């Protein structure tokens, strides 16, 4: 066996896997802490492999595999190649082990027993917020200092924000608010979005 011939390479791989698992444990703690404080985090993780499994929702393994590795799915579809099945099974087992580290991190902050009360989509939305920036909702929670909401400069501001792409809006939010996602609903905002006039000029 080739792997047995290169035991030092295999050992390095195990060390690397341990480091990845520790990083995912830490990421789980961060995500859990952010969720507990109502701060949405941008975690573009696969719905089936992560969010649905955390909520113990049933999943379609082929669809889950498609989210992670489209080439593995193509290999499986091209025929019943025994090697392709082994590689796929190994990939899914590795992903499960990594998910366990992430879930362990979350469980140190949140009671994971409650996660099954949600669907995978609901849990993703609760932890990650809305991936689209709802400009109208942001406008409704905005307070103005030195401006009125019908001033020309404010109208132009909202017009420009509406014309931006989602990625540009995320960059804007990251710059002005240190977050790139909005909460799901207005009541989830811990503080209003504020536009202030610079009084120095």
Coordinates of N, CA and C in Angstrom, one line a residue, residues 131-133 164-171:
X131 N -28.9 36.5 3.3 CA -27.8 36.7 2.4 C -28.0 37.9 1.4
X132 N -29.3 38.3 1.3 CA -29.6 39.5 0.4 C -29.8 40.7 1.3
X133 N -29.3 41.8 0.9 CA -29.4 43.0 1.7 C -30.7 43.7 1.3
X164 N -26.9 49.1 -6.3 CA -25.7 48.3 -6.1 C -26.1 46.8 -6.2
X165 N -25.1 46.0 -6.5 CA -25.2 44.6 -6.5 C -25.2 44.1 -5.0
X166 N -25.6 42.8 -4.8 CA -25.6 42.3 -3.5 C -24.2 42.3 -2.9
X167 N -23.2 42.0 -3.7 CA -21.8 41.9 -3.2 C -21.4 43.4 -2.8
X168 N -21.8 44.4 -3.6 CA -21.4 45.7 -3.3 C -22.1 46.2 -2.0
X169 N -23.3 45.8 -1.9 CA -24.1 46.2 -0.6 C -23.4 45.5 0.6
X170 N -22.9 44.3 0.4 CA -22.2 43.6 1.5 C -21.0 44.4 1.9
X171 N -20.2 44.8 0.9 CA -19.0 45.6 1.1 C -19.3 46.9 1.8

